[in-house]
Amino acid sequence: QVQLQESGPGLVKPSETLSLTCTVSGGSVNNYYWTWIRQTPGKGLEWIGYVYYSGSTNYNPSLKSRLTISVDTSKGQFYLNLRSVTAADTAVYFCVRSAYTGSHYYMDVWGKGTTVIVSS
Amino acid sequence: SSELTQDPAVSVALGQTVTITCQGDSLRSHYATWYQQKPGQAPLLVMYRENSRPSGVPDRFTGSSSGNTASLTITGAQAEDEADYYCNSRVSNAHHFVFGPGTKVTVL
């Protein structure tokens, strides 16, 4: 079965770039949307955005100016880059497989999540 | 409005029925999707496209919607159903998505 694993630094300095990788195993990257979600105690779950296997993207407007999500189908990986981070970006970050049925979007396979702390 | 609202917490006696609701303007035109999250775990998809259950989700979970409200009902709640439940939907007249604040379900 498909499994997702997040990786990346657990500590990022303010004003720097948060970079995470999600590795997809047990299945293909093709034909799916690959989503990033984050969770903080104060704000709950927040939808960050997704990349389609073809490379097209859809971002949360509140993060769009700082955000890049990309995919490398040959490696079975997708990526999150969030620039100019502040303490408010401290969260557990999940990578997720998602899909549409008709116009309805759902997220059906989740990674375990990785904690990222923004601090000097 | 892009917001979804949920009751913060509900409780249910073991074996009884509980309904969790999610309200928002976007639900008039978009289905909600429901996720269950237990402490220390990633969320789990339990309902999509109003009343479709992924493989492995017990049939005691059902979904419905009416107007601006989506509902997730657990009929015959079990101890393992104790968790936080989040709804998620597309934002009206936009392309991005938003989660509700979550409902903590306690099984007594």
PDB file of C-alpha atoms in Angstrom:
ATOM      1  CA  GLN A   1       0.000   0.000   0.000  1.00  0.00           C
ATOM      2  CA  VAL A   2       1.018   3.582  -0.545  1.00  0.00           C
ATOM      3  CA  GLN A   3       3.027   5.177   2.236  1.00  0.00           C
ATOM      4  CA  LEU A   4       4.243   8.741   2.605  1.00  0.00           C
ATOM      5  CA  GLN A   5       7.214   9.910   4.645  1.00  0.00           C
ATOM      6  CA  GLU A   6       8.107  13.511   5.429  1.00  0.00           C
ATOM      7  CA  SER A   7      11.716  14.535   5.895  1.00  0.00           C
ATOM      8  CA  GLY A   8      13.581  17.760   6.511  1.00  0.00           C
ATOM      9  CA  PRO A   9      15.037  19.960   9.239  1.00  0.00           C
ATOM     10  CA  GLY A  10      13.156  20.059  12.498  1.00  0.00           C
ATOM     11  CA  LEU A  11      14.488  23.512  13.343  1.00  0.00           C
ATOM     12  CA  VAL A  12      14.495  26.548  11.058  1.00  0.00           C
ATOM     13  CA  LYS A  13      15.664  30.063  11.889  1.00  0.00           C
ATOM     14  CA  PRO A  14      13.295  32.995  11.496  1.00  0.00           C
ATOM     15  CA  SER A  15      13.422  34.646   8.048  1.00  0.00           C
ATOM     16  CA  GLU A  16      14.902  31.491   6.489  1.00  0.00           C
ATOM     17  CA  THR A  17      13.244  28.914   4.232  1.00  0.00           C
ATOM     18  CA  LEU A  18      11.446  25.845   5.507  1.00  0.00           C
ATOM     19  CA  SER A  19      12.082  22.953   3.113  1.00  0.00           C
ATOM     20  CA  LEU A  20      10.422  19.562   3.402  1.00  0.00           C
ATOM     21  CA  THR A  21      10.440  16.469   1.199  1.00  0.00           C
ATOM     22  CA  CYS A  22       7.747  13.829   1.008  1.00  0.00           C
ATOM     23  CA  THR A  23       8.757  10.421  -0.347  1.00  0.00           C
ATOM     24  CA  VAL A  24       6.022   8.261  -1.845  1.00  0.00           C
ATOM     25  CA  SER A  25       6.513   4.517  -1.621  1.00  0.00           C
ATOM     26  CA  GLY A  26       4.381   1.584  -2.679  1.00  0.00           C
ATOM     27  CA  GLY A  27       2.610   3.458  -5.433  1.00  0.00           C
ATOM     28  CA  SER A  28       2.909   5.915  -8.277  1.00  0.00           C
ATOM     29  CA  VAL A  29       2.953   9.689  -8.087  1.00  0.00           C
ATOM     30  CA  ASN A  30       1.062   9.838 -11.358  1.00  0.00           C
ATOM     31  CA  ASN A  31      -2.571  10.887 -11.527  1.00  0.00           C
ATOM     32  CA  TYR A  32      -2.767  12.218  -7.989  1.00  0.00           C
ATOM     33  CA  TYR A  33      -2.647  15.578  -6.247  1.00  0.00           C
ATOM     34  CA  TRP A  34       0.034  15.858  -3.580  1.00  0.00           C
ATOM     35  CA  THR A  35      -0.937  18.054  -0.671  1.00  0.00           C
ATOM     36  CA  TRP A  36       0.714  19.650   2.320  1.00  0.00           C
ATOM     37  CA  ILE A  37      -1.238  20.234   5.538  1.00  0.00           C
ATOM     38  CA  ARG A  38       0.010  21.702   8.785  1.00  0.00           C
ATOM     39  CA  GLN A  39      -1.332  21.585  12.309  1.00  0.00           C
ATOM     40  CA  THR A  40      -0.774  23.893  15.221  1.00  0.00           C
ATOM     41  CA  PRO A  41      -2.409  23.765  18.651  1.00  0.00           C
ATOM     42  CA  GLY A  42      -3.768  27.249  18.182  1.00  0.00           C
ATOM     43  CA  LYS A  43      -5.019  27.117  14.580  1.00  0.00           C
ATOM     44  CA  GLY A  44      -5.889  23.460  14.114  1.00  0.00           C
ATOM     45  CA  LEU A  45      -5.466  21.966  10.648  1.00  0.00           C
ATOM     46  CA  GLU A  46      -4.486  24.296   7.826  1.00  0.00           C
ATOM     47  CA  TRP A  47      -4.553  23.379   4.131  1.00  0.00           C
ATOM     48  CA  ILE A  48      -1.301  24.674   2.609  1.00  0.00           C
ATOM     49  CA  GLY A  49      -1.646  23.632  -1.013  1.00  0.00           C
ATOM     50  CA  TYR A  50      -1.073  20.906  -3.545  1.00  0.00           C
ATOM     51  CA  VAL A  51       0.829  20.004  -6.680  1.00  0.00           C
ATOM     52  CA  TYR A  52      -0.579  17.766  -9.388  1.00  0.00           C
ATOM     53  CA  TYR A  53       1.798  15.148 -10.771  1.00  0.00           C
ATOM     54  CA  SER A  54       1.968  17.231 -13.939  1.00  0.00           C
ATOM     55  CA  GLY A  55       3.341  20.158 -11.930  1.00  0.00           C
ATOM     56  CA  SER A  56       0.318  22.444 -11.733  1.00  0.00           C
ATOM     57  CA  THR A  57      -0.317  23.901  -8.297  1.00  0.00           C
ATOM     58  CA  ASN A  58      -3.036  25.290  -6.048  1.00  0.00           C
ATOM     59  CA  TYR A  59      -2.048  27.302  -2.984  1.00  0.00           C
ATOM     60  CA  ASN A  60      -3.673  28.733   0.108  1.00  0.00           C
ATOM     61  CA  PRO A  61      -3.917  32.474  -0.625  1.00  0.00           C
ATOM     62  CA  SER A  62      -2.706  33.279   2.869  1.00  0.00           C
ATOM     63  CA  LEU A  63       0.635  31.550   2.136  1.00  0.00           C
ATOM     64  CA  LYS A  64       0.905  31.934  -1.619  1.00  0.00           C
ATOM     65  CA  SER A  65       3.449  34.768  -1.624  1.00  0.00           C
ATOM     66  CA  ARG A  66       5.942  32.637   0.343  1.00  0.00           C
ATOM     67  CA  LEU A  67       5.132  29.179  -0.958  1.00  0.00           C
ATOM     68  CA  THR A  68       6.387  26.770  -3.587  1.00  0.00           C
ATOM     69  CA  ILE A  69       5.223  23.169  -3.883  1.00  0.00           C
ATOM     70  CA  SER A  70       6.825  21.003  -6.534  1.00  0.00           C
ATOM     71  CA  VAL A  71       7.059  17.366  -7.603  1.00  0.00           C
ATOM     72  CA  ASP A  72       9.697  15.072  -9.069  1.00  0.00           C
ATOM     73  CA  THR A  73       7.903  12.074 -10.541  1.00  0.00           C
ATOM     74  CA  SER A  74      11.169  10.290 -11.374  1.00  0.00           C
ATOM     75  CA  LYS A  75      12.110  10.250  -7.710  1.00  0.00           C
ATOM     76  CA  GLY A  76       8.605   9.692  -6.352  1.00  0.00           C
ATOM     77  CA  GLN A  77       8.926  12.803  -4.230  1.00  0.00           C
ATOM     78  CA  PHE A  78       7.229  16.140  -3.737  1.00  0.00           C
ATOM     79  CA  TYR A  79       8.426  19.190  -1.894  1.00  0.00           C
ATOM     80  CA  LEU A  80       7.406  22.144   0.239  1.00  0.00           C
ATOM     81  CA  ASN A  81       9.349  25.384   0.366  1.00  0.00           C
ATOM     82  CA  LEU A  82       8.062  28.144   2.623  1.00  0.00           C
ATOM     83  CA  ARG A  83      10.126  31.299   2.624  1.00  0.00           C
ATOM     84  CA  SER A  84      10.631  33.999   5.246  1.00  0.00           C
ATOM     85  CA  VAL A  85       9.316  31.890   8.098  1.00  0.00           C
ATOM     86  CA  THR A  86       8.301  33.212  11.494  1.00  0.00           C
ATOM     87  CA  ALA A  87       7.337  31.558  14.754  1.00  0.00           C
ATOM     88  CA  ALA A  88       3.778  31.352  13.410  1.00  0.00           C
ATOM     89  CA  ASP A  89       4.994  28.710  10.936  1.00  0.00           C
ATOM     90  CA  THR A  90       5.902  26.360  13.772  1.00  0.00           C
ATOM     91  CA  ALA A  91       3.696  23.314  13.266  1.00  0.00           C
ATOM     92  CA  VAL A  92       3.434  19.640  12.482  1.00  0.00           C
ATOM     93  CA  TYR A  93       3.572  19.311   8.697  1.00  0.00           C
ATOM     94  CA  PHE A  94       1.807  16.423   6.951  1.00  0.00           C
ATOM     95  CA  CYS A  95       2.213  15.308   3.367  1.00  0.00           C
ATOM     96  CA  VAL A  96      -0.912  13.790   1.892  1.00  0.00           C
ATOM     97  CA  ARG A  97      -2.090  12.031  -1.232  1.00  0.00           C
ATOM     98  CA  SER A  98      -5.260  13.579  -2.572  1.00  0.00           C
ATOM     99  CA  ALA A  99      -7.642  13.127  -5.445  1.00  0.00           C
ATOM    100  CA  TYR A 100     -10.856  14.372  -6.981  1.00  0.00           C
ATOM    101  CA  THR A 101     -13.983  12.358  -7.594  1.00  0.00           C
ATOM    102  CA  GLY A 102     -15.895  14.568  -9.962  1.00  0.00           C
ATOM    103  CA  SER A 103     -15.396  17.997  -8.446  1.00  0.00           C
ATOM    104  CA  HIS A 104     -15.068  16.671  -4.914  1.00  0.00           C
ATOM    105  CA  TYR A 105     -11.575  16.747  -3.392  1.00  0.00           C
ATOM    106  CA  TYR A 106     -10.445  14.377  -0.671  1.00  0.00           C
ATOM    107  CA  MET A 107      -7.225  13.394   1.047  1.00  0.00           C
ATOM    108  CA  ASP A 108      -6.895   9.662   1.492  1.00  0.00           C
ATOM    109  CA  VAL A 109      -3.311   8.775   2.453  1.00  0.00           C
ATOM    110  CA  TRP A 110      -1.400  10.751   5.070  1.00  0.00           C
ATOM    111  CA  GLY A 111       2.190  10.741   6.219  1.00  0.00           C
ATOM    112  CA  LYS A 112       2.875  10.541   9.936  1.00  0.00           C
ATOM    113  CA  GLY A 113       3.835  14.210  10.084  1.00  0.00           C
ATOM    114  CA  THR A 114       7.008  16.023  10.977  1.00  0.00           C
ATOM    115  CA  THR A 115       7.431  18.781  13.550  1.00  0.00           C
ATOM    116  CA  VAL A 116       9.094  21.979  12.420  1.00  0.00           C
ATOM    117  CA  ILE A 117      10.022  24.625  14.958  1.00  0.00           C
ATOM    118  CA  VAL A 118      10.935  28.114  13.877  1.00  0.00           C
ATOM    119  CA  SER A 119      13.361  29.576  16.375  1.00  0.00           C
ATOM    120  CA  SER A 120      16.726  31.256  16.514  1.00  0.00           C
TER     121      SER A 120
ATOM    122  CA  SER B   1     -17.283  33.562   4.196  1.00  0.00           C
ATOM    123  CA  SER B   2     -14.575  30.900   4.015  1.00  0.00           C
ATOM    124  CA  GLU B   3     -15.187  29.634   7.523  1.00  0.00           C
ATOM    125  CA  LEU B   4     -16.477  26.290   8.666  1.00  0.00           C
ATOM    126  CA  THR B   5     -17.809  25.992  12.192  1.00  0.00           C
ATOM    127  CA  GLN B   6     -18.062  22.928  14.427  1.00  0.00           C
ATOM    128  CA  ASP B   7     -19.103  22.347  18.016  1.00  0.00           C
ATOM    129  CA  PRO B   8     -15.930  22.073  20.124  1.00  0.00           C
ATOM    130  CA  ALA B   9     -16.944  18.887  21.905  1.00  0.00           C
ATOM    131  CA  VAL B  10     -19.666  16.287  22.177  1.00  0.00           C
ATOM    132  CA  SER B  11     -20.036  13.170  24.268  1.00  0.00           C
ATOM    133  CA  VAL B  12     -21.880   9.938  23.616  1.00  0.00           C
ATOM    134  CA  ALA B  13     -22.607   6.868  25.696  1.00  0.00           C
ATOM    135  CA  LEU B  14     -21.077   3.635  24.485  1.00  0.00           C
ATOM    136  CA  GLY B  15     -23.322   2.085  21.856  1.00  0.00           C
ATOM    137  CA  GLN B  16     -25.428   5.190  21.365  1.00  0.00           C
ATOM    138  CA  THR B  17     -25.641   7.564  18.399  1.00  0.00           C
ATOM    139  CA  VAL B  18     -23.903  10.889  17.982  1.00  0.00           C
ATOM    140  CA  THR B  19     -24.070  13.430  15.164  1.00  0.00           C
ATOM    141  CA  ILE B  20     -21.289  15.916  14.497  1.00  0.00           C
ATOM    142  CA  THR B  21     -22.123  18.949  12.400  1.00  0.00           C
ATOM    143  CA  CYS B  22     -20.160  21.345  10.245  1.00  0.00           C
ATOM    144  CA  GLN B  23     -21.643  24.623   9.060  1.00  0.00           C
ATOM    145  CA  GLY B  24     -20.536  27.044   6.409  1.00  0.00           C
ATOM    146  CA  ASP B  25     -21.706  28.908   3.334  1.00  0.00           C
ATOM    147  CA  SER B  26     -19.444  26.812   1.110  1.00  0.00           C
ATOM    148  CA  LEU B  27     -21.399  23.698   2.057  1.00  0.00           C
ATOM    149  CA  ARG B  28     -24.362  24.964   0.052  1.00  0.00           C
ATOM    150  CA  SER B  29     -22.393  24.154  -3.095  1.00  0.00           C
ATOM    151  CA  HIS B  30     -19.563  21.831  -2.013  1.00  0.00           C
ATOM    152  CA  TYR B  31     -19.587  18.555  -0.121  1.00  0.00           C
ATOM    153  CA  ALA B  32     -17.719  18.244   3.153  1.00  0.00           C
ATOM    154  CA  THR B  33     -15.049  15.632   3.733  1.00  0.00           C
ATOM    155  CA  TRP B  34     -14.548  14.248   7.227  1.00  0.00           C
ATOM    156  CA  TYR B  35     -11.332  13.249   8.982  1.00  0.00           C
ATOM    157  CA  GLN B  36     -10.814  11.461  12.281  1.00  0.00           C
ATOM    158  CA  GLN B  37      -7.693  12.194  14.308  1.00  0.00           C
ATOM    159  CA  LYS B  38      -6.551  10.344  17.411  1.00  0.00           C
ATOM    160  CA  PRO B  39      -3.848  11.755  19.710  1.00  0.00           C
ATOM    161  CA  GLY B  40      -0.389  11.560  18.219  1.00  0.00           C
ATOM    162  CA  GLN B  41      -1.659  10.284  14.882  1.00  0.00           C
ATOM    163  CA  ALA B  42      -2.246  11.728  11.448  1.00  0.00           C
ATOM    164  CA  PRO B  43      -5.822  12.392  10.406  1.00  0.00           C
ATOM    165  CA  LEU B  44      -7.725   9.563   8.750  1.00  0.00           C
ATOM    166  CA  LEU B  45     -10.283  10.003   5.984  1.00  0.00           C
ATOM    167  CA  VAL B  46     -13.621   8.635   7.193  1.00  0.00           C
ATOM    168  CA  MET B  47     -16.171  10.185   4.796  1.00  0.00           C
ATOM    169  CA  TYR B  48     -16.089  11.905   1.435  1.00  0.00           C
ATOM    170  CA  ARG B  49     -18.528  13.112  -1.211  1.00  0.00           C
ATOM    171  CA  GLU B  50     -21.285  13.423   1.395  1.00  0.00           C
ATOM    172  CA  ASN B  51     -21.745   9.741   2.176  1.00  0.00           C
ATOM    173  CA  SER B  52     -18.900   7.682   0.724  1.00  0.00           C
ATOM    174  CA  ARG B  53     -16.782   5.642   3.115  1.00  0.00           C
ATOM    175  CA  PRO B  54     -13.227   4.620   2.296  1.00  0.00           C
ATOM    176  CA  SER B  55     -12.423   0.954   2.531  1.00  0.00           C
ATOM    177  CA  GLY B  56     -11.913  -0.061   6.137  1.00  0.00           C
ATOM    178  CA  VAL B  57     -14.127   2.583   7.721  1.00  0.00           C
ATOM    179  CA  PRO B  58     -16.955   0.891   9.666  1.00  0.00           C
ATOM    180  CA  ASP B  59     -20.484   1.298   8.333  1.00  0.00           C
ATOM    181  CA  ARG B  60     -21.583   2.840  11.629  1.00  0.00           C
ATOM    182  CA  PHE B  61     -20.215   6.079  10.113  1.00  0.00           C
ATOM    183  CA  THR B  62     -22.632   7.883   7.790  1.00  0.00           C
ATOM    184  CA  GLY B  63     -22.622  11.309   6.237  1.00  0.00           C
ATOM    185  CA  SER B  64     -25.327  13.690   5.110  1.00  0.00           C
ATOM    186  CA  SER B  65     -25.857  17.308   4.202  1.00  0.00           C
ATOM    187  CA  SER B  66     -28.629  19.872   4.051  1.00  0.00           C
ATOM    188  CA  GLY B  67     -28.313  23.503   3.116  1.00  0.00           C
ATOM    189  CA  ASN B  68     -25.222  24.939   4.772  1.00  0.00           C
ATOM    190  CA  THR B  69     -24.749  22.004   7.157  1.00  0.00           C
ATOM    191  CA  ALA B  70     -22.872  18.746   6.750  1.00  0.00           C
ATOM    192  CA  SER B  71     -23.238  15.986   9.325  1.00  0.00           C
ATOM    193  CA  LEU B  72     -21.296  12.909  10.328  1.00  0.00           C
ATOM    194  CA  THR B  73     -23.250  10.378  12.365  1.00  0.00           C
ATOM    195  CA  ILE B  74     -21.803   7.506  14.372  1.00  0.00           C
ATOM    196  CA  THR B  75     -24.492   4.920  15.069  1.00  0.00           C
ATOM    197  CA  GLY B  76     -23.526   2.640  17.919  1.00  0.00           C
ATOM    198  CA  ALA B  77     -20.402   4.517  18.999  1.00  0.00           C
ATOM    199  CA  GLN B  78     -17.463   2.418  20.114  1.00  0.00           C
ATOM    200  CA  ALA B  79     -14.620   3.287  22.438  1.00  0.00           C
ATOM    201  CA  GLU B  80     -12.243   3.452  19.476  1.00  0.00           C
ATOM    202  CA  ASP B  81     -14.335   6.226  17.932  1.00  0.00           C
ATOM    203  CA  GLU B  82     -13.136   8.645  20.602  1.00  0.00           C
ATOM    204  CA  ALA B  83     -11.173  11.212  18.602  1.00  0.00           C
ATOM    205  CA  ASP B  84     -11.191  14.660  17.074  1.00  0.00           C
ATOM    206  CA  TYR B  85     -13.244  14.993  13.913  1.00  0.00           C
ATOM    207  CA  TYR B  86     -12.551  17.666  11.307  1.00  0.00           C
ATOM    208  CA  CYS B  87     -14.602  18.693   8.319  1.00  0.00           C
ATOM    209  CA  ASN B  88     -12.982  20.101   5.202  1.00  0.00           C
ATOM    210  CA  SER B  89     -14.442  21.768   2.146  1.00  0.00           C
ATOM    211  CA  ARG B  90     -13.612  23.955  -0.790  1.00  0.00           C
ATOM    212  CA  VAL B  91     -14.018  27.680  -0.159  1.00  0.00           C
ATOM    213  CA  SER B  92     -16.938  29.248  -2.036  1.00  0.00           C
ATOM    214  CA  ASN B  93     -15.938  30.986  -5.271  1.00  0.00           C
ATOM    215  CA  ALA B  94     -12.315  30.008  -4.743  1.00  0.00           C
ATOM    216  CA  HIS B  95     -10.011  27.122  -5.471  1.00  0.00           C
ATOM    217  CA  HIS B  96      -8.508  26.456  -2.071  1.00  0.00           C
ATOM    218  CA  PHE B  97      -9.739  24.453   0.889  1.00  0.00           C
ATOM    219  CA  VAL B  98     -10.411  25.029   4.565  1.00  0.00           C
ATOM    220  CA  PHE B  99     -10.839  22.874   7.671  1.00  0.00           C
ATOM    221  CA  GLY B 100     -13.327  23.305  10.454  1.00  0.00           C
ATOM    222  CA  PRO B 101     -11.904  23.770  13.967  1.00  0.00           C
ATOM    223  CA  GLY B 102     -12.697  20.197  14.919  1.00  0.00           C
ATOM    224  CA  THR B 103     -15.060  18.438  17.316  1.00  0.00           C
ATOM    225  CA  LYS B 104     -13.734  16.308  20.152  1.00  0.00           C
ATOM    226  CA  VAL B 105     -15.897  13.216  20.559  1.00  0.00           C
ATOM    227  CA  THR B 106     -15.805  11.519  23.951  1.00  0.00           C
ATOM    228  CA  VAL B 107     -17.301   8.048  24.332  1.00  0.00           C
ATOM    229  CA  LEU B 108     -18.543   7.545  27.879  1.00  0.00           C
TER     230      LEU B 108
END
